[in-house]
Amino acid sequence: MKTTASTAAFCLLGALFLLSLPTTLPCDAWDCDCVFKHQRSCCCVYNKLGRLSVDTFHSLDYISDSLSQLQEDIVSLTGEHYAFKASIGQPSYRCFGPFTRNVPVPYNNVTLNDGRAYNPALGIFTARFDGIYSFTFTTYSNLIAPGMRQYVQLQLMKNGEPVVGVWEDNREDSEDSSTQELLLPLERGDQVYIELVAGRYLCGDLKYNVFSGFLLYPN
Ligand SMILES: *[C@@H]1O[C@H](CO)[C@@H](O)[C@H](O)[C@H]1NC(C)=O
């Protein structure tokens, strides 16, 4: 309504201006032809205003889309945290392994599982967001009988492929421990777990075997 009113005012001024100066027609901003024909949208400025309002509409539309996207991002960043920590919860065995094939390590004593992305039954972490993740695992093995040797090999798997590993293969120590930490880019749905390599074993205080991880930041 405002636009129509100001357009009408412009047209009226334009018409008066033209009447007062009948010999020179300063037509730069005015559509003189339609002024003479008494058309309703007689001013060029009317078209300009029309274009401006269309442009403004598109800009507002874009801003509104950007705001709702931003809101979604903020909710996903502040509303959810992904962090877990689990250890081997000392079931009936005193040694885990050896097995004839590679086996996921069941870190089933979960003391942290924010975001519920870690599945303790399978020992698998599943990424819910594309992002950079941090993982740490510590292995500990203490020989429980004389004459045994350390024979450990664990590897961190991403979608079934080994990424990093730790191993120990000697007769000198009766107990050994090592830790591996890494930053890993993951896409939504990627799965990470720790695997005991075939023929190897962990013995003794299995509770010192810990697997933990968290989303450092989403992409
Ligand atoms: C699980 O881990 C916690 C923290 O390390 C420990 O206090 C608890 O005894 C463990 N539970 C089992 C069943 O191993």
JSON list of C-alpha atoms and ligand atoms in Angstrom, two decimals:
[
{"chain": "A", "resi": 1, "resn": "MET", "atom": "CA", "xyz": [0.00, 0.00, 0.00]},
{"chain": "A", "resi": 2, "resn": "LYS", "atom": "CA", "xyz": [2.84, 2.33, 0.93]},
{"chain": "A", "resi": 3, "resn": "THR", "atom": "CA", "xyz": [4.53, 1.62, -2.39]},
{"chain": "A", "resi": 4, "resn": "THR", "atom": "CA", "xyz": [1.39, 2.44, -4.35]},
{"chain": "A", "resi": 5, "resn": "ALA", "atom": "CA", "xyz": [0.86, 5.69, -2.38]},
{"chain": "A", "resi": 6, "resn": "SER", "atom": "CA", "xyz": [4.41, 6.93, -2.89]},
{"chain": "A", "resi": 7, "resn": "THR", "atom": "CA", "xyz": [4.29, 5.92, -6.56]},
{"chain": "A", "resi": 8, "resn": "ALA", "atom": "CA", "xyz": [1.08, 7.94, -6.96]},
{"chain": "A", "resi": 9, "resn": "ALA", "atom": "CA", "xyz": [2.78, 10.93, -5.26]},
{"chain": "A", "resi": 10, "resn": "PHE", "atom": "CA", "xyz": [5.77, 10.62, -7.59]},
{"chain": "A", "resi": 11, "resn": "CYS", "atom": "CA", "xyz": [3.47, 10.45, -10.60]},
{"chain": "A", "resi": 12, "resn": "LEU", "atom": "CA", "xyz": [1.54, 13.52, -9.46]},
{"chain": "A", "resi": 13, "resn": "LEU", "atom": "CA", "xyz": [4.72, 15.52, -8.91]},
{"chain": "A", "resi": 14, "resn": "GLY", "atom": "CA", "xyz": [6.00, 14.33, -12.25]},
{"chain": "A", "resi": 15, "resn": "ALA", "atom": "CA", "xyz": [2.79, 15.38, -13.99]},
{"chain": "A", "resi": 16, "resn": "LEU", "atom": "CA", "xyz": [2.83, 18.84, -12.30]},
{"chain": "A", "resi": 17, "resn": "PHE", "atom": "CA", "xyz": [6.48, 19.23, -13.24]},
{"chain": "A", "resi": 18, "resn": "LEU", "atom": "CA", "xyz": [5.69, 18.40, -16.85]},
{"chain": "A", "resi": 19, "resn": "LEU", "atom": "CA", "xyz": [2.73, 20.84, -16.88]},
{"chain": "A", "resi": 20, "resn": "SER", "atom": "CA", "xyz": [4.84, 23.67, -15.46]},
{"chain": "A", "resi": 21, "resn": "LEU", "atom": "CA", "xyz": [7.59, 23.10, -18.05]},
{"chain": "A", "resi": 22, "resn": "PRO", "atom": "CA", "xyz": [5.80, 22.19, -21.25]},
{"chain": "A", "resi": 23, "resn": "THR", "atom": "CA", "xyz": [8.79, 22.91, -23.53]},
{"chain": "A", "resi": 24, "resn": "THR", "atom": "CA", "xyz": [11.51, 20.76, -21.88]},
{"chain": "A", "resi": 25, "resn": "LEU", "atom": "CA", "xyz": [10.75, 17.24, -20.77]},
{"chain": "A", "resi": 26, "resn": "PRO", "atom": "CA", "xyz": [13.42, 15.96, -18.29]},
{"chain": "A", "resi": 27, "resn": "CYS", "atom": "CA", "xyz": [12.71, 12.29, -18.84]},
{"chain": "A", "resi": 28, "resn": "ASP", "atom": "CA", "xyz": [15.69, 10.60, -17.15]},
{"chain": "A", "resi": 29, "resn": "ALA", "atom": "CA", "xyz": [13.75, 8.99, -14.29]},
{"chain": "A", "resi": 30, "resn": "TRP", "atom": "CA", "xyz": [10.28, 9.21, -15.79]},
{"chain": "A", "resi": 31, "resn": "ASP", "atom": "CA", "xyz": [8.48, 7.28, -18.45]},
{"chain": "A", "resi": 32, "resn": "CYS", "atom": "CA", "xyz": [7.08, 10.36, -20.20]},
{"chain": "A", "resi": 33, "resn": "ASP", "atom": "CA", "xyz": [5.20, 8.34, -22.72]},
{"chain": "A", "resi": 34, "resn": "CYS", "atom": "CA", "xyz": [2.99, 6.67, -20.13]},
{"chain": "A", "resi": 35, "resn": "VAL", "atom": "CA", "xyz": [2.53, 9.93, -18.19]},
{"chain": "A", "resi": 36, "resn": "PHE", "atom": "CA", "xyz": [0.85, 11.35, -21.28]},
{"chain": "A", "resi": 37, "resn": "LYS", "atom": "CA", "xyz": [-1.23, 8.21, -21.71]},
{"chain": "A", "resi": 38, "resn": "HIS", "atom": "CA", "xyz": [-2.37, 8.48, -18.03]},
{"chain": "A", "resi": 39, "resn": "GLN", "atom": "CA", "xyz": [-1.41, 4.87, -17.33]},
{"chain": "A", "resi": 40, "resn": "ARG", "atom": "CA", "xyz": [-1.68, 3.75, -13.71]},
{"chain": "A", "resi": 41, "resn": "SER", "atom": "CA", "xyz": [1.96, 2.71, -13.25]},
{"chain": "A", "resi": 42, "resn": "CYS", "atom": "CA", "xyz": [3.18, 5.72, -15.09]},
{"chain": "A", "resi": 43, "resn": "CYS", "atom": "CA", "xyz": [6.59, 6.18, -13.49]},
{"chain": "A", "resi": 44, "resn": "CYS", "atom": "CA", "xyz": [9.84, 4.36, -14.24]},
{"chain": "A", "resi": 45, "resn": "VAL", "atom": "CA", "xyz": [10.43, 4.46, -10.50]},
{"chain": "A", "resi": 46, "resn": "TYR", "atom": "CA", "xyz": [7.43, 2.13, -10.17]},
{"chain": "A", "resi": 47, "resn": "ASN", "atom": "CA", "xyz": [9.33, -0.56, -12.08]},
{"chain": "A", "resi": 48, "resn": "LYS", "atom": "CA", "xyz": [12.46, 0.14, -10.04]},
{"chain": "A", "resi": 49, "resn": "LEU", "atom": "CA", "xyz": [10.48, -0.21, -6.81]},
{"chain": "A", "resi": 50, "resn": "GLY", "atom": "CA", "xyz": [9.04, -3.45, -8.14]},
{"chain": "A", "resi": 51, "resn": "ARG", "atom": "CA", "xyz": [12.50, -4.81, -8.86]},
{"chain": "A", "resi": 52, "resn": "LEU", "atom": "CA", "xyz": [13.73, -3.63, -5.44]},
{"chain": "A", "resi": 53, "resn": "SER", "atom": "CA", "xyz": [10.89, -5.39, -3.66]},
{"chain": "A", "resi": 54, "resn": "VAL", "atom": "CA", "xyz": [11.56, -8.63, -5.56]},
{"chain": "A", "resi": 55, "resn": "ASP", "atom": "CA", "xyz": [15.30, -8.37, -4.70]},
{"chain": "A", "resi": 56, "resn": "THR", "atom": "CA", "xyz": [14.46, -7.64, -1.07]},
{"chain": "A", "resi": 57, "resn": "PHE", "atom": "CA", "xyz": [12.15, -10.65, -0.96]},
{"chain": "A", "resi": 58, "resn": "HIS", "atom": "CA", "xyz": [14.89, -12.92, -2.33]},
{"chain": "A", "resi": 59, "resn": "SER", "atom": "CA", "xyz": [17.42, -11.52, 0.18]},
{"chain": "A", "resi": 60, "resn": "LEU", "atom": "CA", "xyz": [15.05, -12.11, 3.10]},
{"chain": "A", "resi": 61, "resn": "ASP", "atom": "CA", "xyz": [14.35, -15.60, 1.83]},
{"chain": "A", "resi": 62, "resn": "TYR", "atom": "CA", "xyz": [18.11, -16.31, 1.71]},
{"chain": "A", "resi": 63, "resn": "ILE", "atom": "CA", "xyz": [18.66, -14.84, 5.20]},
{"chain": "A", "resi": 64, "resn": "SER", "atom": "CA", "xyz": [15.78, -16.90, 6.57]},
{"chain": "A", "resi": 65, "resn": "ASP", "atom": "CA", "xyz": [17.24, -20.12, 5.05]},
{"chain": "A", "resi": 66, "resn": "SER", "atom": "CA", "xyz": [20.70, -19.30, 6.43]},
{"chain": "A", "resi": 67, "resn": "LEU", "atom": "CA", "xyz": [19.27, -18.65, 9.89]},
{"chain": "A", "resi": 68, "resn": "SER", "atom": "CA", "xyz": [17.45, -21.96, 10.05]},
{"chain": "A", "resi": 69, "resn": "GLN", "atom": "CA", "xyz": [20.58, -23.79, 8.81]},
{"chain": "A", "resi": 70, "resn": "LEU", "atom": "CA", "xyz": [22.60, -22.00, 11.50]},
{"chain": "A", "resi": 71, "resn": "GLN", "atom": "CA", "xyz": [20.05, -22.99, 14.12]},
{"chain": "A", "resi": 72, "resn": "GLU", "atom": "CA", "xyz": [20.30, -26.66, 13.05]},
{"chain": "A", "resi": 73, "resn": "ASP", "atom": "CA", "xyz": [24.10, -26.49, 13.24]},
{"chain": "A", "resi": 74, "resn": "ILE", "atom": "CA", "xyz": [23.98, -24.93, 16.71]},
{"chain": "A", "resi": 75, "resn": "VAL", "atom": "CA", "xyz": [21.58, -27.61, 17.96]},
{"chain": "A", "resi": 76, "resn": "SER", "atom": "CA", "xyz": [23.78, -30.39, 16.56]},
{"chain": "A", "resi": 77, "resn": "LEU", "atom": "CA", "xyz": [26.92, -28.84, 18.04]},
{"chain": "A", "resi": 78, "resn": "THR", "atom": "CA", "xyz": [25.66, -27.93, 21.48]},
{"chain": "A", "resi": 79, "resn": "GLY", "atom": "CA", "xyz": [22.88, -30.47, 21.93]},
{"chain": "A", "resi": 80, "resn": "GLU", "atom": "CA", "xyz": [24.93, -33.62, 21.44]},
{"chain": "A", "resi": 81, "resn": "HIS", "atom": "CA", "xyz": [28.28, -34.71, 22.81]},
{"chain": "A", "resi": 82, "resn": "TYR", "atom": "CA", "xyz": [30.07, -37.81, 21.63]},
{"chain": "A", "resi": 83, "resn": "ALA", "atom": "CA", "xyz": [32.50, -39.36, 24.09]},
{"chain": "A", "resi": 84, "resn": "PHE", "atom": "CA", "xyz": [32.93, -42.86, 25.43]},
{"chain": "A", "resi": 85, "resn": "LYS", "atom": "CA", "xyz": [35.25, -44.81, 27.67]},
{"chain": "A", "resi": 86, "resn": "ALA", "atom": "CA", "xyz": [35.16, -48.57, 28.20]},
{"chain": "A", "resi": 87, "resn": "SER", "atom": "CA", "xyz": [37.40, -51.28, 29.59]},
{"chain": "A", "resi": 88, "resn": "ILE", "atom": "CA", "xyz": [37.38, -55.07, 29.58]},
{"chain": "A", "resi": 89, "resn": "GLY", "atom": "CA", "xyz": [35.04, -55.98, 32.43]},
{"chain": "A", "resi": 90, "resn": "GLN", "atom": "CA", "xyz": [36.78, -59.12, 33.74]},
{"chain": "A", "resi": 91, "resn": "PRO", "atom": "CA", "xyz": [34.41, -61.92, 32.73]},
{"chain": "A", "resi": 92, "resn": "SER", "atom": "CA", "xyz": [35.25, -65.57, 33.49]},
{"chain": "A", "resi": 93, "resn": "TYR", "atom": "CA", "xyz": [38.44, -65.79, 31.39]},
{"chain": "A", "resi": 94, "resn": "ARG", "atom": "CA", "xyz": [41.88, -64.82, 32.65]},
{"chain": "A", "resi": 95, "resn": "CYS", "atom": "CA", "xyz": [43.16, -64.64, 29.09]},
{"chain": "A", "resi": 96, "resn": "PHE", "atom": "CA", "xyz": [41.37, -63.18, 26.09]},
{"chain": "A", "resi": 97, "resn": "GLY", "atom": "CA", "xyz": [42.52, -65.24, 23.12]},
{"chain": "A", "resi": 98, "resn": "PRO", "atom": "CA", "xyz": [44.20, -66.80, 21.32]},
{"chain": "A", "resi": 99, "resn": "PHE", "atom": "CA", "xyz": [41.62, -67.22, 18.52]},
{"chain": "A", "resi": 100, "resn": "THR", "atom": "CA", "xyz": [42.02, -68.62, 15.04]},
{"chain": "A", "resi": 101, "resn": "ARG", "atom": "CA", "xyz": [40.85, -65.37, 13.45]},
{"chain": "A", "resi": 102, "resn": "ASN", "atom": "CA", "xyz": [40.96, -61.66, 14.28]},
{"chain": "A", "resi": 103, "resn": "VAL", "atom": "CA", "xyz": [38.34, -60.81, 16.91]},
{"chain": "A", "resi": 104, "resn": "PRO", "atom": "CA", "xyz": [36.93, -57.43, 18.08]},
{"chain": "A", "resi": 105, "resn": "VAL", "atom": "CA", "xyz": [37.88, -56.73, 21.70]},
{"chain": "A", "resi": 106, "resn": "PRO", "atom": "CA", "xyz": [34.78, -56.55, 23.92]},
{"chain": "A", "resi": 107, "resn": "TYR", "atom": "CA", "xyz": [35.38, -53.46, 26.01]},
{"chain": "A", "resi": 108, "resn": "ASN", "atom": "CA", "xyz": [32.12, -54.03, 27.84]},
{"chain": "A", "resi": 109, "resn": "ASN", "atom": "CA", "xyz": [32.60, -52.11, 31.09]},
{"chain": "A", "resi": 110, "resn": "VAL", "atom": "CA", "xyz": [31.30, -48.74, 29.91]},
{"chain": "A", "resi": 111, "resn": "THR", "atom": "CA", "xyz": [31.92, -45.82, 32.27]},
{"chain": "A", "resi": 112, "resn": "LEU", "atom": "CA", "xyz": [31.07, -43.08, 29.73]},
{"chain": "A", "resi": 113, "resn": "ASN", "atom": "CA", "xyz": [28.88, -43.18, 26.63]},
{"chain": "A", "resi": 114, "resn": "ASP", "atom": "CA", "xyz": [27.58, -39.67, 25.85]},
{"chain": "A", "resi": 115, "resn": "GLY", "atom": "CA", "xyz": [25.62, -39.68, 22.60]},
{"chain": "A", "resi": 116, "resn": "ARG", "atom": "CA", "xyz": [25.36, -43.50, 22.75]},
{"chain": "A", "resi": 117, "resn": "ALA", "atom": "CA", "xyz": [27.56, -43.93, 19.69]},
{"chain": "A", "resi": 118, "resn": "TYR", "atom": "CA", "xyz": [29.57, -46.76, 21.33]},
{"chain": "A", "resi": 119, "resn": "ASN", "atom": "CA", "xyz": [28.02, -50.24, 21.29]},
{"chain": "A", "resi": 120, "resn": "PRO", "atom": "CA", "xyz": [29.49, -52.21, 24.25]},
{"chain": "A", "resi": 121, "resn": "ALA", "atom": "CA", "xyz": [28.10, -55.56, 23.02]},
{"chain": "A", "resi": 122, "resn": "LEU", "atom": "CA", "xyz": [30.15, -55.29, 19.81]},
{"chain": "A", "resi": 123, "resn": "GLY", "atom": "CA", "xyz": [32.89, -52.91, 20.98]},
{"chain": "A", "resi": 124, "resn": "ILE", "atom": "CA", "xyz": [32.11, -50.67, 17.99]},
{"chain": "A", "resi": 125, "resn": "PHE", "atom": "CA", "xyz": [31.94, -46.88, 17.82]},
{"chain": "A", "resi": 126, "resn": "THR", "atom": "CA", "xyz": [29.74, -45.52, 14.99]},
{"chain": "A", "resi": 127, "resn": "ALA", "atom": "CA", "xyz": [30.20, -41.88, 13.89]},
{"chain": "A", "resi": 128, "resn": "ARG", "atom": "CA", "xyz": [26.97, -39.86, 13.85]},
{"chain": "A", "resi": 129, "resn": "PHE", "atom": "CA", "xyz": [28.65, -36.80, 12.27]},
{"chain": "A", "resi": 130, "resn": "ASP", "atom": "CA", "xyz": [31.35, -36.13, 9.74]},
{"chain": "A", "resi": 131, "resn": "GLY", "atom": "CA", "xyz": [34.24, -34.80, 11.78]},
{"chain": "A", "resi": 132, "resn": "ILE", "atom": "CA", "xyz": [37.61, -35.24, 13.40]},
{"chain": "A", "resi": 133, "resn": "TYR", "atom": "CA", "xyz": [37.60, -37.83, 16.16]},
{"chain": "A", "resi": 134, "resn": "SER", "atom": "CA", "xyz": [40.15, -38.73, 18.79]},
{"chain": "A", "resi": 135, "resn": "PHE", "atom": "CA", "xyz": [40.68, -42.35, 19.85]},
{"chain": "A", "resi": 136, "resn": "THR", "atom": "CA", "xyz": [42.93, -43.88, 22.47]},
{"chain": "A", "resi": 137, "resn": "PHE", "atom": "CA", "xyz": [43.46, -47.48, 23.44]},
{"chain": "A", "resi": 138, "resn": "THR", "atom": "CA", "xyz": [45.68, -48.97, 26.09]},
{"chain": "A", "resi": 139, "resn": "THR", "atom": "CA", "xyz": [46.69, -52.59, 26.17]},
{"chain": "A", "resi": 140, "resn": "TYR", "atom": "CA", "xyz": [47.92, -54.40, 29.26]},
{"chain": "A", "resi": 141, "resn": "SER", "atom": "CA", "xyz": [48.91, -58.02, 29.57]},
{"chain": "A", "resi": 142, "resn": "ASN", "atom": "CA", "xyz": [50.35, -59.83, 32.57]},
{"chain": "A", "resi": 143, "resn": "LEU", "atom": "CA", "xyz": [51.51, -63.41, 32.10]},
{"chain": "A", "resi": 144, "resn": "ILE", "atom": "CA", "xyz": [49.67, -65.77, 34.40]},
{"chain": "A", "resi": 145, "resn": "ALA", "atom": "CA", "xyz": [51.85, -68.89, 34.15]},
{"chain": "A", "resi": 146, "resn": "PRO", "atom": "CA", "xyz": [55.60, -69.51, 34.05]},
{"chain": "A", "resi": 147, "resn": "GLY", "atom": "CA", "xyz": [57.05, -70.25, 30.62]},
{"chain": "A", "resi": 148, "resn": "MET", "atom": "CA", "xyz": [54.44, -68.10, 28.83]},
{"chain": "A", "resi": 149, "resn": "ARG", "atom": "CA", "xyz": [55.59, -65.32, 26.54]},
{"chain": "A", "resi": 150, "resn": "GLN", "atom": "CA", "xyz": [54.10, -61.95, 25.74]},
{"chain": "A", "resi": 151, "resn": "TYR", "atom": "CA", "xyz": [52.33, -62.28, 22.44]},
{"chain": "A", "resi": 152, "resn": "VAL", "atom": "CA", "xyz": [49.98, -59.33, 21.99]},
{"chain": "A", "resi": 153, "resn": "GLN", "atom": "CA", "xyz": [48.85, -57.52, 18.89]},
{"chain": "A", "resi": 154, "resn": "LEU", "atom": "CA", "xyz": [45.92, -55.13, 18.80]},
{"chain": "A", "resi": 155, "resn": "GLN", "atom": "CA", "xyz": [44.91, -52.86, 15.98]},
{"chain": "A", "resi": 156, "resn": "LEU", "atom": "CA", "xyz": [42.41, -50.06, 15.60]},
{"chain": "A", "resi": 157, "resn": "MET", "atom": "CA", "xyz": [40.08, -50.78, 12.70]},
{"chain": "A", "resi": 158, "resn": "LYS", "atom": "CA", "xyz": [38.12, -48.30, 10.60]},
{"chain": "A", "resi": 159, "resn": "ASN", "atom": "CA", "xyz": [35.39, -49.95, 8.53]},
{"chain": "A", "resi": 160, "resn": "GLY", "atom": "CA", "xyz": [37.28, -53.26, 8.67]},
{"chain": "A", "resi": 161, "resn": "GLU", "atom": "CA", "xyz": [40.67, -51.83, 7.70]},
{"chain": "A", "resi": 162, "resn": "PRO", "atom": "CA", "xyz": [43.57, -51.52, 10.19]},
{"chain": "A", "resi": 163, "resn": "VAL", "atom": "CA", "xyz": [44.68, -47.94, 10.88]},
{"chain": "A", "resi": 164, "resn": "VAL", "atom": "CA", "xyz": [47.21, -48.24, 13.73]},
{"chain": "A", "resi": 165, "resn": "GLY", "atom": "CA", "xyz": [48.38, -51.05, 16.01]},
{"chain": "A", "resi": 166, "resn": "VAL", "atom": "CA", "xyz": [50.48, -52.01, 19.01]},
{"chain": "A", "resi": 167, "resn": "TRP", "atom": "CA", "xyz": [52.26, -55.31, 19.57]},
{"chain": "A", "resi": 168, "resn": "GLU", "atom": "CA", "xyz": [54.56, -57.13, 21.92]},
{"chain": "A", "resi": 169, "resn": "ASP", "atom": "CA", "xyz": [56.42, -60.34, 21.19]},
{"chain": "A", "resi": 170, "resn": "ASN", "atom": "CA", "xyz": [59.05, -61.34, 23.74]},
{"chain": "A", "resi": 171, "resn": "ARG", "atom": "CA", "xyz": [60.06, -63.62, 26.61]},
{"chain": "A", "resi": 172, "resn": "GLU", "atom": "CA", "xyz": [61.78, -60.95, 28.71]},
{"chain": "A", "resi": 173, "resn": "ASP", "atom": "CA", "xyz": [58.82, -59.20, 30.37]},
{"chain": "A", "resi": 174, "resn": "SER", "atom": "CA", "xyz": [56.06, -60.82, 32.33]},
{"chain": "A", "resi": 175, "resn": "GLU", "atom": "CA", "xyz": [53.87, -57.74, 31.98]},
{"chain": "A", "resi": 176, "resn": "ASP", "atom": "CA", "xyz": [53.62, -55.07, 29.35]},
{"chain": "A", "resi": 177, "resn": "SER", "atom": "CA", "xyz": [51.50, -52.10, 28.50]},
{"chain": "A", "resi": 178, "resn": "SER", "atom": "CA", "xyz": [51.25, -49.69, 25.61]},
{"chain": "A", "resi": 179, "resn": "THR", "atom": "CA", "xyz": [48.99, -46.87, 24.47]},
{"chain": "A", "resi": 180, "resn": "GLN", "atom": "CA", "xyz": [48.11, -45.61, 21.04]},
{"chain": "A", "resi": 181, "resn": "GLU", "atom": "CA", "xyz": [46.35, -42.33, 20.42]},
{"chain": "A", "resi": 182, "resn": "LEU", "atom": "CA", "xyz": [45.26, -40.87, 17.12]},
{"chain": "A", "resi": 183, "resn": "LEU", "atom": "CA", "xyz": [43.11, -38.27, 15.41]},
{"chain": "A", "resi": 184, "resn": "LEU", "atom": "CA", "xyz": [40.92, -39.81, 12.75]},
{"chain": "A", "resi": 185, "resn": "PRO", "atom": "CA", "xyz": [38.67, -38.08, 10.20]},
{"chain": "A", "resi": 186, "resn": "LEU", "atom": "CA", "xyz": [35.37, -39.98, 10.01]},
{"chain": "A", "resi": 187, "resn": "GLU", "atom": "CA", "xyz": [32.24, -39.70, 7.93]},
{"chain": "A", "resi": 188, "resn": "ARG", "atom": "CA", "xyz": [28.79, -40.32, 9.30]},
{"chain": "A", "resi": 189, "resn": "GLY", "atom": "CA", "xyz": [28.30, -44.10, 9.60]},
{"chain": "A", "resi": 190, "resn": "ASP", "atom": "CA", "xyz": [31.99, -45.01, 9.76]},
{"chain": "A", "resi": 191, "resn": "GLN", "atom": "CA", "xyz": [32.75, -47.70, 12.35]},
{"chain": "A", "resi": 192, "resn": "VAL", "atom": "CA", "xyz": [35.78, -47.95, 14.60]},
{"chain": "A", "resi": 193, "resn": "TYR", "atom": "CA", "xyz": [36.79, -50.82, 16.90]},
{"chain": "A", "resi": 194, "resn": "ILE", "atom": "CA", "xyz": [39.85, -52.56, 18.32]},
{"chain": "A", "resi": 195, "resn": "GLU", "atom": "CA", "xyz": [40.74, -56.00, 17.07]},
{"chain": "A", "resi": 196, "resn": "LEU", "atom": "CA", "xyz": [42.90, -58.74, 18.60]},
{"chain": "A", "resi": 197, "resn": "VAL", "atom": "CA", "xyz": [44.96, -60.35, 15.85]},
{"chain": "A", "resi": 198, "resn": "ALA", "atom": "CA", "xyz": [44.63, -64.14, 15.34]},
{"chain": "A", "resi": 199, "resn": "GLY", "atom": "CA", "xyz": [46.93, -66.26, 17.54]},
{"chain": "A", "resi": 200, "resn": "ARG", "atom": "CA", "xyz": [47.63, -63.39, 19.99]},
{"chain": "A", "resi": 201, "resn": "TYR", "atom": "CA", "xyz": [46.30, -63.01, 23.52]},
{"chain": "A", "resi": 202, "resn": "LEU", "atom": "CA", "xyz": [45.85, -60.69, 26.50]},
{"chain": "A", "resi": 203, "resn": "CYS", "atom": "CA", "xyz": [46.15, -62.11, 30.00]},
{"chain": "A", "resi": 204, "resn": "GLY", "atom": "CA", "xyz": [45.99, -61.06, 33.62]},
{"chain": "A", "resi": 205, "resn": "ASP", "atom": "CA", "xyz": [44.38, -57.84, 34.76]},
{"chain": "A", "resi": 206, "resn": "LEU", "atom": "CA", "xyz": [42.26, -57.25, 31.68]},
{"chain": "A", "resi": 207, "resn": "LYS", "atom": "CA", "xyz": [40.55, -54.26, 33.32]},
{"chain": "A", "resi": 208, "resn": "TYR", "atom": "CA", "xyz": [43.61, -52.17, 32.39]},
{"chain": "A", "resi": 209, "resn": "ASN", "atom": "CA", "xyz": [42.68, -52.59, 28.73]},
{"chain": "A", "resi": 210, "resn": "VAL", "atom": "CA", "xyz": [40.83, -49.38, 27.90]},
{"chain": "A", "resi": 211, "resn": "PHE", "atom": "CA", "xyz": [39.30, -47.95, 24.73]},
{"chain": "A", "resi": 212, "resn": "SER", "atom": "CA", "xyz": [38.07, -44.37, 24.60]},
{"chain": "A", "resi": 213, "resn": "GLY", "atom": "CA", "xyz": [37.19, -41.75, 22.02]},
{"chain": "A", "resi": 214, "resn": "PHE", "atom": "CA", "xyz": [35.38, -38.51, 21.35]},
{"chain": "A", "resi": 215, "resn": "LEU", "atom": "CA", "xyz": [34.29, -36.13, 18.62]},
{"chain": "A", "resi": 216, "resn": "LEU", "atom": "CA", "xyz": [36.91, -33.36, 18.59]},
{"chain": "A", "resi": 217, "resn": "TYR", "atom": "CA", "xyz": [34.93, -31.20, 16.16]},
{"chain": "A", "resi": 218, "resn": "PRO", "atom": "CA", "xyz": [32.40, -31.82, 13.37]},
{"chain": "A", "resi": 219, "resn": "ASN", "atom": "CA", "xyz": [33.18, -30.92, 9.75]},
{"chain": "B", "resi": 1, "resn": "LIG", "atom": "C1", "xyz": [34.20, -51.03, 35.58]},
{"chain": "B", "resi": 1, "resn": "LIG", "atom": "O1", "xyz": [35.11, -49.93, 35.65]},
{"chain": "B", "resi": 1, "resn": "LIG", "atom": "C2", "xyz": [35.03, -49.18, 36.83]},
{"chain": "B", "resi": 1, "resn": "LIG", "atom": "C3", "xyz": [35.91, -47.96, 36.68]},
{"chain": "B", "resi": 1, "resn": "LIG", "atom": "O2", "xyz": [37.20, -48.32, 36.30]},
{"chain": "B", "resi": 1, "resn": "LIG", "atom": "C4", "xyz": [35.39, -50.06, 38.01]},
{"chain": "B", "resi": 1, "resn": "LIG", "atom": "O3", "xyz": [35.29, -49.32, 39.21]},
{"chain": "B", "resi": 1, "resn": "LIG", "atom": "C5", "xyz": [34.46, -51.27, 38.06]},
{"chain": "B", "resi": 1, "resn": "LIG", "atom": "O4", "xyz": [34.87, -52.14, 39.07]},
{"chain": "B", "resi": 1, "resn": "LIG", "atom": "C6", "xyz": [34.49, -51.99, 36.73]},
{"chain": "B", "resi": 1, "resn": "LIG", "atom": "N1", "xyz": [33.50, -53.06, 36.70]},
{"chain": "B", "resi": 1, "resn": "LIG", "atom": "C7", "xyz": [33.77, -54.29, 36.29]},
{"chain": "B", "resi": 1, "resn": "LIG", "atom": "C8", "xyz": [32.63, -55.24, 36.29]},
{"chain": "B", "resi": 1, "resn": "LIG", "atom": "O5", "xyz": [34.87, -54.64, 35.95]}
]
